[in-house]
Amino acid sequence: MAHELADEDLAELDPEDLLREVNDQAEAEARLLAAVEINYVDGVLVMRNAAMDEDVNAGQDVVLEDIVAGPSDDQIAADEDGPLAADTDTIDSFTDDEEDDSSDTTAEQVHQGRDIQGIPWDRLHFTREHYRQTRLRQYRNYTNVLPEDTNLYRDEILKACKPETTKGGRYYDFVRNSRAVQSNIVHFQLRNLVWATSRNDVFVTHENCISHWNPVTCKVTEVINLAGNTRCNRMQGISRVQISTLCVKEGIVAAGGFGGELVCRRLDSSALLYSGRVTHSENGITNGIEIFSSLQHGPCIMTSNNDAMLRVFSAETFKPITRVQYPWAVNYATMRPDSHLAAVVGDHTVTHLTDINSGATVAQLTAHRDFSFAAAWHPNGNMLATGNQDTTSVVWDIRHTSSPLAVLPGCMGAIRSLRFSSDGRYLAMAEPADFVHIYDVQSGFTQYQEVDLFGEIAGISFSPLADCFFIGISDMTYSSLIEFERWHPQQM
């Protein structure tokens, strides 16, 4: 990672020589390696080196070269009780005892030169730019259909992207990086774990608990504890839940679990509305949750599960309203505003538009080249964005589906989370790690702001008034919640 070691040198060294070389470079980098090894062996994460079926975690312990380079998409990280896989090379834990880097970072400190995440680049043996280029060069995007080597398809993907885009837009300004707000990820392909219900109410998941964060009081409050304690043991039908996905809307917080669980409660009550499994399939992960209002059924909860089923429940009685089966795992579904049409994506290259009343597929959208895990409707209901492991987000005008309106590329990885702002002005798309892109819809997706950081992205969320934007970072050392505030020209 340091300047003194070239990539070809790293490849030639055996593990013992490599460790000795790194230890000789700097004590800080030695601690960096030790921290990564300890965390992956004894802590929350355990790296494994194996060819991976998307839902199977099996393999051999990672070797030293993997610890130094970071895990690839073929390497699985698992906690003691369930799967946790890495979509990319995990950011190293930069540590130094000379100074306390655990404090929050403010906009004023950033203006004075501090890194937005508090990473002490001036005390490391490589610059931020050097590390960024190393990450871009070494990153391996996880795919199911496309070749493992990104170089074999990336150029072709980029040629298909449209329109021509320009980076440098200024739409949201950095406000604060809050280190007290930590997130963790249960499944590497599922990144909908951050929700904002106002600029002062943000919900995140950590250690199988859902917590509320108030940026004004800087206070974290537990909302639902699913970690298997006494309170959880009183839940009907389930005990400990590994939270795989989250949704907070209509005054309801809903969590999905790795075992097909669904747990819901109202924000104005401490009592649970529902706790149980929506499926008993051994491969029934709750991949996504959508809360929406139906003219016919009132508030509803829709779950997307790995058992190839889309389910809709009444949020008042939790009785099933409908369910639709697909020939592939359903990874995410989202309802068109004021409609009975759902956009459904999964372990397939095609996006389905499904009438949830009849279960019929009314249209199929074809543009992606791998599996999709994200979808979002524009507030006007005519524009749909989908995110795929082919490293693109495709934007459709569903009134004209012969070809996409736009094909927007990421920098290095799959597009795993998508959000339109409530006013329809912006589309935010998050990669698994390091990059979030905010596109100006009014410009025809020709202008965008890039947020460049380091770490796994647990989720993104606009506030309901689109006045704030939040990014959750999951990392062994620099886990945090990053807050942005909408920029207005008069602020100049």
Coordinates of C-alpha atoms in Angstrom, one line a residue:
M1 CA 0.0 0.0 0.0
A2 CA 2.9 2.4 0.7
H3 CA 5.0 4.1 -2.0
E4 CA 8.0 1.9 -1.3
L5 CA 6.2 -1.3 -2.4
A6 CA 5.2 -1.6 -6.0
D7 CA 2.4 -3.9 -7.0
E8 CA 4.8 -6.3 -8.7
D9 CA 6.9 -6.5 -5.5
L10 CA 3.8 -7.4 -3.5
A11 CA 3.0 -10.2 -5.9
E12 CA 6.5 -11.7 -5.6
L13 CA 6.9 -11.6 -1.8
D14 CA 5.8 -14.7 0.2
P15 CA 3.6 -14.0 3.2
E16 CA 6.5 -13.9 5.8
D17 CA 8.6 -11.6 3.7
L18 CA 5.6 -9.4 3.0
L19 CA 4.8 -9.0 6.6
R20 CA 8.4 -8.2 7.5
E21 CA 8.6 -5.6 4.7
V22 CA 5.4 -3.9 5.9
N23 CA 6.6 -3.9 9.5
D24 CA 9.8 -2.3 8.5
Q25 CA 8.0 0.5 6.7
A26 CA 6.1 2.0 9.6
E27 CA 4.7 1.1 13.0
A28 CA 1.4 2.6 12.0
E29 CA 1.1 0.4 9.0
A30 CA 2.0 -2.7 11.1
R31 CA -0.8 -1.9 13.4
L32 CA -3.1 -1.4 10.4
L33 CA -2.4 -5.0 9.3
A34 CA -2.7 -6.4 12.8
A35 CA -6.1 -4.7 13.2
V36 CA -7.4 -6.0 10.0
E37 CA -6.2 -9.6 10.8
I38 CA -7.7 -9.5 14.3
N39 CA -11.0 -8.1 13.1
Y40 CA -11.3 -10.7 10.4
V41 CA -10.3 -13.6 12.6
D42 CA -11.7 -12.8 16.0
G43 CA -14.0 -9.8 15.6
V44 CA -17.2 -9.1 13.8
L45 CA -15.8 -10.2 10.5
V46 CA -14.1 -13.4 9.5
M47 CA -12.7 -13.4 6.0
R48 CA -12.8 -16.5 3.9
N49 CA -11.3 -17.2 0.5
A50 CA -13.7 -19.2 -1.6
A51 CA -15.6 -19.4 -4.8
M52 CA -19.1 -18.2 -3.7
D53 CA -22.6 -19.0 -4.5
E54 CA -24.4 -15.8 -3.6
D55 CA -26.0 -17.3 -0.6
V56 CA -23.5 -19.9 0.5
N57 CA -20.5 -19.1 2.7
A58 CA -17.9 -21.8 2.6
G59 CA -14.2 -21.8 2.1
Q60 CA -10.7 -21.6 3.6
D61 CA -9.4 -18.9 5.8
V62 CA -7.8 -15.9 4.0
V63 CA -4.1 -15.9 3.6
L64 CA -1.8 -12.9 4.3
E65 CA -1.8 -11.6 0.7
D66 CA -5.6 -11.3 1.0
I67 CA -5.3 -9.3 4.2
V68 CA -2.9 -6.9 2.7
A69 CA -4.8 -6.4 -0.6
G70 CA -8.2 -6.5 1.0
P71 CA -10.9 -9.1 0.2
S72 CA -12.1 -9.6 -3.3
D73 CA -15.7 -10.2 -4.4
D74 CA -14.9 -13.9 -4.2
Q75 CA -14.0 -13.7 -0.5
I76 CA -16.7 -14.0 2.0
A77 CA -16.8 -12.3 5.4
A78 CA -19.0 -14.1 7.9
D79 CA -19.8 -13.3 11.5
E80 CA -20.2 -16.0 14.0
D81 CA -23.9 -16.6 13.4
G82 CA -24.5 -15.8 9.8
P83 CA -23.3 -14.5 6.4
L84 CA -21.6 -11.2 5.8
A85 CA -19.9 -10.9 2.4
A86 CA -17.6 -8.3 1.0
D87 CA -18.5 -6.8 -2.3
T88 CA -15.0 -5.3 -2.7
D89 CA -11.7 -4.7 -1.1
T90 CA -12.3 -3.6 2.4
I91 CA -10.8 -0.3 3.5
D92 CA -7.8 -0.7 5.8
S93 CA -8.2 0.5 9.4
F94 CA -6.0 3.6 9.6
T95 CA -5.0 3.9 13.3
D96 CA -2.5 6.0 15.1
D97 CA -2.3 6.5 18.9
E98 CA -0.6 9.9 18.6
E99 CA -3.9 11.7 18.1
D100 CA -7.5 11.0 18.8
D101 CA -9.2 10.5 15.4
S102 CA -12.5 9.2 16.9
S103 CA -14.1 12.6 17.1
D104 CA -16.7 13.9 14.6
T105 CA -15.7 16.0 11.7
T106 CA -17.5 19.3 11.1
A107 CA -17.8 21.5 7.9
E108 CA -15.5 24.1 9.5
Q109 CA -12.8 21.5 10.1
V110 CA -13.1 20.3 6.5
H111 CA -12.6 23.9 5.4
Q112 CA -9.4 23.9 7.5
G113 CA -8.1 20.8 5.7
R114 CA -9.4 17.9 7.8
D115 CA -10.5 14.8 5.9
I116 CA -14.3 14.4 6.1
Q117 CA -13.9 11.0 7.7
G118 CA -11.1 12.1 10.0
I119 CA -8.5 9.8 8.2
P120 CA -5.0 11.2 9.2
W121 CA -3.5 11.2 5.7
D122 CA -0.6 13.4 6.8
R123 CA 0.6 10.7 9.3
L124 CA 0.4 7.8 6.7
H125 CA 3.0 6.7 4.3
F126 CA 0.8 7.2 1.3
T127 CA -1.3 10.1 0.1
R128 CA -5.1 10.0 -0.3
E129 CA -4.8 10.2 -4.0
H130 CA -2.3 7.3 -4.1
Y131 CA -4.6 5.2 -2.0
R132 CA -7.6 6.1 -4.2
Q133 CA -5.8 5.1 -7.3
T134 CA -4.8 1.8 -5.7
R135 CA -8.4 1.1 -4.7
L136 CA -9.6 1.8 -8.2
R137 CA -6.9 -0.4 -9.7
Q138 CA -7.3 -3.3 -7.3
Y139 CA -11.1 -3.3 -6.9
R140 CA -13.0 -6.4 -8.2
N141 CA -16.7 -5.9 -8.8
Y142 CA -18.9 -8.9 -7.9
T143 CA -20.9 -10.3 -10.8
N144 CA -23.1 -13.3 -11.4
V145 CA -23.4 -13.1 -15.2
L146 CA -20.6 -11.0 -16.4
P147 CA -16.9 -12.1 -16.2
E148 CA -15.1 -11.8 -12.9
D149 CA -12.5 -9.6 -14.5
T150 CA -14.0 -6.1 -14.9
N151 CA -11.6 -5.3 -17.7
L152 CA -13.3 -7.8 -19.9
Y153 CA -16.6 -5.8 -20.0
R154 CA -16.0 -2.3 -18.5
D155 CA -15.1 -0.5 -21.8
E156 CA -18.2 -2.0 -23.5
I157 CA -20.4 -0.9 -20.6
L158 CA -19.0 2.7 -20.8
K159 CA -19.6 2.9 -24.5
A160 CA -23.3 2.2 -23.9
C161 CA -23.7 4.9 -21.3
K162 CA -25.6 8.1 -22.1
P163 CA -25.8 11.0 -22.1
E164 CA -22.4 12.5 -21.8
T165 CA -21.9 13.6 -18.2
T166 CA -19.9 16.2 -16.4
K167 CA -18.7 15.8 -12.8
G168 CA -18.5 18.8 -10.6
G169 CA -22.1 19.7 -9.7
R170 CA -22.7 21.2 -6.3
Y171 CA -26.0 20.2 -4.9
Y172 CA -25.4 19.1 -1.3
D173 CA -22.7 20.5 1.0
F174 CA -20.9 18.5 3.8
V175 CA -22.2 19.3 7.3
R176 CA -20.9 16.6 9.7
N177 CA -19.5 13.2 10.0
S178 CA -20.9 11.5 13.1
R179 CA -18.8 8.7 14.4
A180 CA -21.3 7.7 17.1
V181 CA -23.7 6.5 14.4
Q182 CA -22.4 3.1 13.3
S183 CA -23.8 0.8 10.7
N184 CA -23.1 -2.8 9.8
I185 CA -24.0 -4.9 6.8
V186 CA -25.4 -8.5 7.0
H187 CA -25.4 -9.3 3.3
F188 CA -23.0 -7.6 0.9
Q189 CA -25.5 -7.2 -1.9
L190 CA -28.2 -5.5 0.3
R191 CA -27.6 -1.8 1.1
N192 CA -30.9 -0.3 2.2
L193 CA -30.0 0.2 5.8
V194 CA -30.3 4.0 6.3
W195 CA -33.6 6.0 6.3
A196 CA -34.4 9.6 7.1
T197 CA -37.9 10.6 8.1
S198 CA -36.9 14.2 8.6
R199 CA -33.6 16.2 8.7
N200 CA -33.5 15.4 12.5
D201 CA -34.7 11.8 12.4
V202 CA -32.4 9.2 10.8
F203 CA -32.6 5.4 11.3
V204 CA -29.7 3.0 11.0
T205 CA -28.9 -0.6 11.8
H206 CA -26.0 -1.8 13.9
E207 CA -25.4 -5.1 15.8
N208 CA -28.9 -6.3 14.9
C209 CA -30.5 -3.2 16.4
I210 CA -32.3 -0.3 14.8
S211 CA -31.3 3.0 16.2
H212 CA -32.6 6.6 15.8
W213 CA -30.1 9.5 15.4
N214 CA -30.9 13.1 16.1
P215 CA -28.3 15.4 14.5
V216 CA -29.4 18.3 16.7
T217 CA -29.0 16.6 20.1
C218 CA -26.3 14.2 18.7
K219 CA -28.1 11.4 20.5
V220 CA -28.5 7.7 19.5
T221 CA -31.6 6.0 20.7
E222 CA -32.5 2.3 20.4
V223 CA -35.7 1.7 18.5
I224 CA -35.9 -2.1 18.0
N225 CA -33.4 -4.5 19.5
L226 CA -33.3 -7.8 17.6
A227 CA -30.0 -9.0 19.0
G228 CA -31.6 -11.9 21.0
N229 CA -31.9 -10.3 24.4
T230 CA -34.9 -10.6 26.8
R231 CA -37.1 -8.2 24.9
C232 CA -36.4 -10.1 21.6
N233 CA -37.3 -13.4 23.3
R234 CA -40.8 -12.1 23.8
M235 CA -41.4 -11.6 20.1
Q236 CA -43.7 -14.2 18.6
G237 CA -42.1 -16.7 16.3
I238 CA -38.6 -15.4 16.3
S239 CA -35.7 -14.6 18.6
R240 CA -32.4 -13.2 17.2
V241 CA -32.7 -11.4 13.8
Q242 CA -29.8 -10.5 11.6
I243 CA -31.2 -7.4 9.9
S244 CA -30.7 -7.5 6.2
T245 CA -32.9 -4.6 5.1
L246 CA -34.8 -1.6 6.6
C247 CA -37.6 0.7 5.6
V248 CA -39.1 3.6 7.6
K249 CA -42.2 5.3 6.2
E250 CA -45.8 6.1 7.0
G251 CA -44.9 6.2 10.7
I252 CA -43.8 2.5 10.6
V253 CA -40.3 1.1 11.0
A254 CA -39.9 -2.3 9.3
A255 CA -36.9 -4.6 9.4
G256 CA -36.2 -7.7 7.3
G257 CA -34.1 -10.6 8.4
F258 CA -31.6 -13.1 7.0
G259 CA -34.0 -15.9 7.9
G260 CA -37.0 -14.4 6.1
E261 CA -38.2 -12.4 9.1
L262 CA -40.3 -9.3 9.2
V263 CA -40.5 -7.1 12.3
C264 CA -42.5 -3.9 12.4
R265 CA -43.5 -1.3 15.0
R266 CA -45.1 2.1 14.9
L267 CA -42.8 5.0 15.7
D268 CA -45.4 6.4 18.2
S269 CA -45.6 3.2 20.2
S270 CA -43.1 0.8 21.9
A271 CA -45.3 -2.2 21.1
L272 CA -44.5 -4.3 18.0
L273 CA -47.0 -4.5 15.2
Y274 CA -45.7 -7.7 13.9
S275 CA -42.9 -10.2 14.3
G276 CA -42.5 -13.4 12.4
R277 CA -41.3 -15.0 9.2
V278 CA -42.9 -14.3 5.9
T279 CA -41.4 -17.5 4.5
H280 CA -39.9 -20.7 6.0
S281 CA -37.7 -21.3 3.0
E282 CA -34.1 -22.1 3.9
N283 CA -33.1 -19.5 1.3
G284 CA -35.7 -16.9 2.1
I285 CA -33.7 -13.8 3.0
T286 CA -35.8 -10.7 3.1
N287 CA -33.9 -8.7 0.5
G288 CA -36.1 -5.5 0.5
I289 CA -39.1 -3.8 2.1
E290 CA -41.3 -1.1 0.7
I291 CA -44.0 0.7 2.8
F292 CA -46.7 2.4 0.7
S293 CA -50.3 3.6 0.8
S294 CA -52.9 1.9 -1.4
L295 CA -56.2 3.5 -2.3
Q296 CA -57.8 0.1 -2.0
H297 CA -56.0 -1.4 1.1
G298 CA -54.6 1.6 3.0
P299 CA -51.0 1.3 4.3
C300 CA -49.2 -1.7 3.0
I301 CA -45.9 -3.5 3.4
M302 CA -44.3 -5.2 0.5
T303 CA -41.4 -7.7 0.9
S304 CA -38.9 -9.0 -1.6
N305 CA -37.5 -12.3 -0.7
N306 CA -34.9 -14.7 -1.9
D307 CA -37.5 -17.5 -2.2
A308 CA -38.5 -15.9 -5.5
M309 CA -41.6 -14.3 -4.0
L310 CA -43.0 -10.8 -3.8
R311 CA -45.5 -10.4 -1.0
V312 CA -47.9 -7.5 0.0
F313 CA -49.4 -7.3 3.5
S314 CA -51.8 -4.9 5.1
A315 CA -49.9 -2.7 7.5
E316 CA -52.9 -2.6 9.9
T317 CA -53.8 -6.3 10.1
F318 CA -50.7 -7.9 8.5
K319 CA -53.0 -10.2 6.6
P320 CA -51.6 -11.2 3.1
I321 CA -53.1 -9.1 0.3
T322 CA -51.2 -10.7 -2.6
R323 CA -48.1 -12.6 -3.5
V324 CA -46.4 -13.0 -6.9
Q325 CA -43.9 -15.7 -7.7
Y326 CA -41.0 -15.2 -10.1
P327 CA -38.5 -17.6 -11.7
W328 CA -35.7 -15.9 -9.8
A329 CA -34.9 -14.4 -6.4
V330 CA -36.6 -11.1 -5.9
N331 CA -34.0 -8.6 -4.7
Y332 CA -36.0 -5.4 -4.6
A333 CA -39.4 -4.0 -5.5
T334 CA -40.9 -0.5 -5.4
M335 CA -44.4 0.8 -6.0
R336 CA -45.1 3.4 -8.6
P337 CA -46.6 6.5 -6.9
D338 CA -50.4 6.4 -6.7
S339 CA -50.5 3.2 -8.7
H340 CA -50.8 -0.6 -8.4
L341 CA -47.7 -1.1 -10.6
A342 CA -44.5 -2.4 -9.0
A343 CA -41.0 -2.3 -10.5
V344 CA -39.4 -5.7 -9.6
V345 CA -35.7 -6.5 -9.9
G346 CA -33.9 -9.7 -9.0
D347 CA -31.5 -12.4 -10.0
H348 CA -32.1 -11.6 -13.7
T349 CA -31.1 -9.0 -16.2
V350 CA -34.7 -7.9 -16.9
T351 CA -36.8 -5.5 -14.8
H352 CA -40.5 -6.5 -14.5
L353 CA -43.3 -4.1 -14.2
T354 CA -46.0 -6.0 -12.3
D355 CA -49.6 -5.3 -11.5
I356 CA -49.8 -6.4 -7.9
N357 CA -53.6 -6.7 -8.1
S358 CA -53.6 -9.3 -10.8
G359 CA -50.0 -10.5 -10.5
A360 CA -49.5 -10.0 -14.2
T361 CA -46.3 -8.7 -15.7
V362 CA -47.3 -5.7 -17.9
A363 CA -43.9 -4.8 -19.2
Q364 CA -40.3 -6.0 -19.2
L365 CA -37.4 -3.6 -19.4
T366 CA -34.2 -4.9 -20.9
A367 CA -30.9 -3.0 -20.8
H368 CA -28.8 -4.5 -17.9
R369 CA -26.3 -7.3 -18.2
D370 CA -26.3 -8.7 -14.7
F371 CA -28.4 -9.0 -11.6
S372 CA -30.2 -5.9 -10.2
F373 CA -30.5 -5.0 -6.5
A374 CA -32.0 -1.4 -6.6
A375 CA -34.9 0.5 -8.1
A376 CA -36.5 3.8 -7.5
W377 CA -39.4 5.8 -9.0
H378 CA -39.3 9.5 -9.7
P379 CA -42.1 11.3 -7.9
N380 CA -43.9 11.9 -11.1
G381 CA -44.3 8.2 -11.6
N382 CA -43.1 8.2 -15.2
M383 CA -39.4 7.8 -14.6
L384 CA -37.8 4.6 -13.1
A385 CA -34.2 4.0 -12.2
T386 CA -32.7 0.6 -11.7
G387 CA -29.3 -0.3 -10.3
N388 CA -27.3 -3.3 -11.4
Q389 CA -24.1 -5.3 -10.8
D390 CA -23.0 -4.3 -14.4
T391 CA -21.9 -1.0 -12.7
T392 CA -24.7 1.1 -14.1
S393 CA -28.0 2.6 -13.3
V394 CA -30.5 2.7 -16.1
V395 CA -33.2 5.4 -16.2
W396 CA -36.4 4.6 -18.0
D397 CA -39.4 6.7 -19.2
I398 CA -42.0 3.9 -18.8
R399 CA -44.2 5.6 -21.4
H400 CA -41.5 4.8 -24.0
T401 CA -39.7 1.6 -23.1
S402 CA -38.1 0.7 -26.4
S403 CA -34.8 2.2 -25.1
P404 CA -33.6 3.8 -21.8
L405 CA -33.6 7.5 -21.2
A406 CA -30.2 7.3 -19.6
V407 CA -27.5 4.8 -18.7
L408 CA -25.3 6.2 -15.9
P409 CA -22.0 4.5 -14.9
G410 CA -20.5 4.1 -11.5
C411 CA -16.8 4.4 -10.9
M412 CA -15.9 0.9 -9.9
G413 CA -18.7 -1.2 -8.5
A414 CA -22.3 -2.3 -8.7
I415 CA -25.1 0.2 -8.1
R416 CA -26.7 -1.2 -4.9
S417 CA -28.9 1.7 -3.7
L418 CA -31.0 4.3 -5.5
R419 CA -33.0 7.3 -4.2
F420 CA -34.9 10.1 -6.0
S421 CA -35.3 13.3 -3.9
S422 CA -38.9 14.1 -3.1
D423 CA -39.0 17.1 -5.4
G424 CA -37.7 14.9 -8.2
R425 CA -34.7 17.2 -8.8
Y426 CA -31.9 14.7 -7.9
L427 CA -31.2 11.0 -8.2
A428 CA -28.6 9.5 -5.8
M429 CA -26.9 6.2 -6.7
A430 CA -24.6 4.4 -4.3
E431 CA -21.9 1.9 -5.1
P432 CA -21.0 -0.8 -2.6
A433 CA -18.0 1.2 -1.4
D434 CA -16.3 4.6 -1.7
F435 CA -18.6 6.5 -4.2
V436 CA -22.1 8.1 -4.2
H437 CA -23.2 10.0 -7.3
I438 CA -26.0 12.6 -7.1
Y439 CA -27.4 13.4 -10.6
D440 CA -29.2 16.6 -11.6
V441 CA -32.4 15.3 -13.2
Q442 CA -33.3 18.7 -14.6
S443 CA -30.1 18.7 -16.6
G444 CA -31.2 15.5 -18.3
F445 CA -28.6 13.6 -16.1
T446 CA -25.7 15.5 -17.7
Q447 CA -24.4 17.0 -14.5
Y448 CA -23.6 15.2 -11.2
Q449 CA -21.9 15.6 -7.9
E450 CA -19.6 12.9 -6.7
V451 CA -19.0 12.0 -3.1
D452 CA -15.6 10.4 -2.8
L453 CA -15.0 8.6 0.5
F454 CA -13.6 5.3 1.9
G455 CA -15.6 2.4 3.3
E456 CA -18.6 0.1 2.7
I457 CA -21.8 2.1 2.1
A458 CA -24.6 0.7 4.2
G459 CA -27.3 3.0 2.7
I460 CA -28.2 6.4 1.5
S461 CA -31.3 8.6 2.2
F462 CA -32.7 12.0 1.3
S463 CA -34.8 13.7 4.0
P464 CA -38.5 13.9 3.0
L465 CA -38.1 17.6 2.1
A466 CA -34.9 16.9 0.2
D467 CA -33.1 19.5 2.4
C468 CA -30.6 16.9 3.7
F469 CA -28.8 13.8 2.5
F470 CA -27.3 11.0 4.5
I471 CA -24.7 8.3 3.8
G472 CA -24.1 5.4 6.2
I473 CA -20.6 4.0 6.3
S474 CA -19.8 0.5 7.6
D475 CA -16.2 0.1 8.5
M476 CA -14.1 -1.4 11.3
T477 CA -12.5 1.9 12.2
Y478 CA -14.4 4.7 10.4
S479 CA -18.0 3.6 10.6
S480 CA -20.2 6.7 10.7
L481 CA -23.1 8.7 9.3
I482 CA -22.2 11.5 6.9
E483 CA -24.7 14.4 6.7
F484 CA -25.0 16.8 3.8
E485 CA -27.2 19.9 3.5
R486 CA -28.8 21.1 0.3
W487 CA -26.8 23.9 -1.3
H488 CA -28.6 27.0 -2.6
P489 CA -27.0 29.6 -4.9
Q490 CA -27.7 32.4 -2.4
Q491 CA -25.4 30.6 0.0
M492 CA -22.4 31.8 -2.0

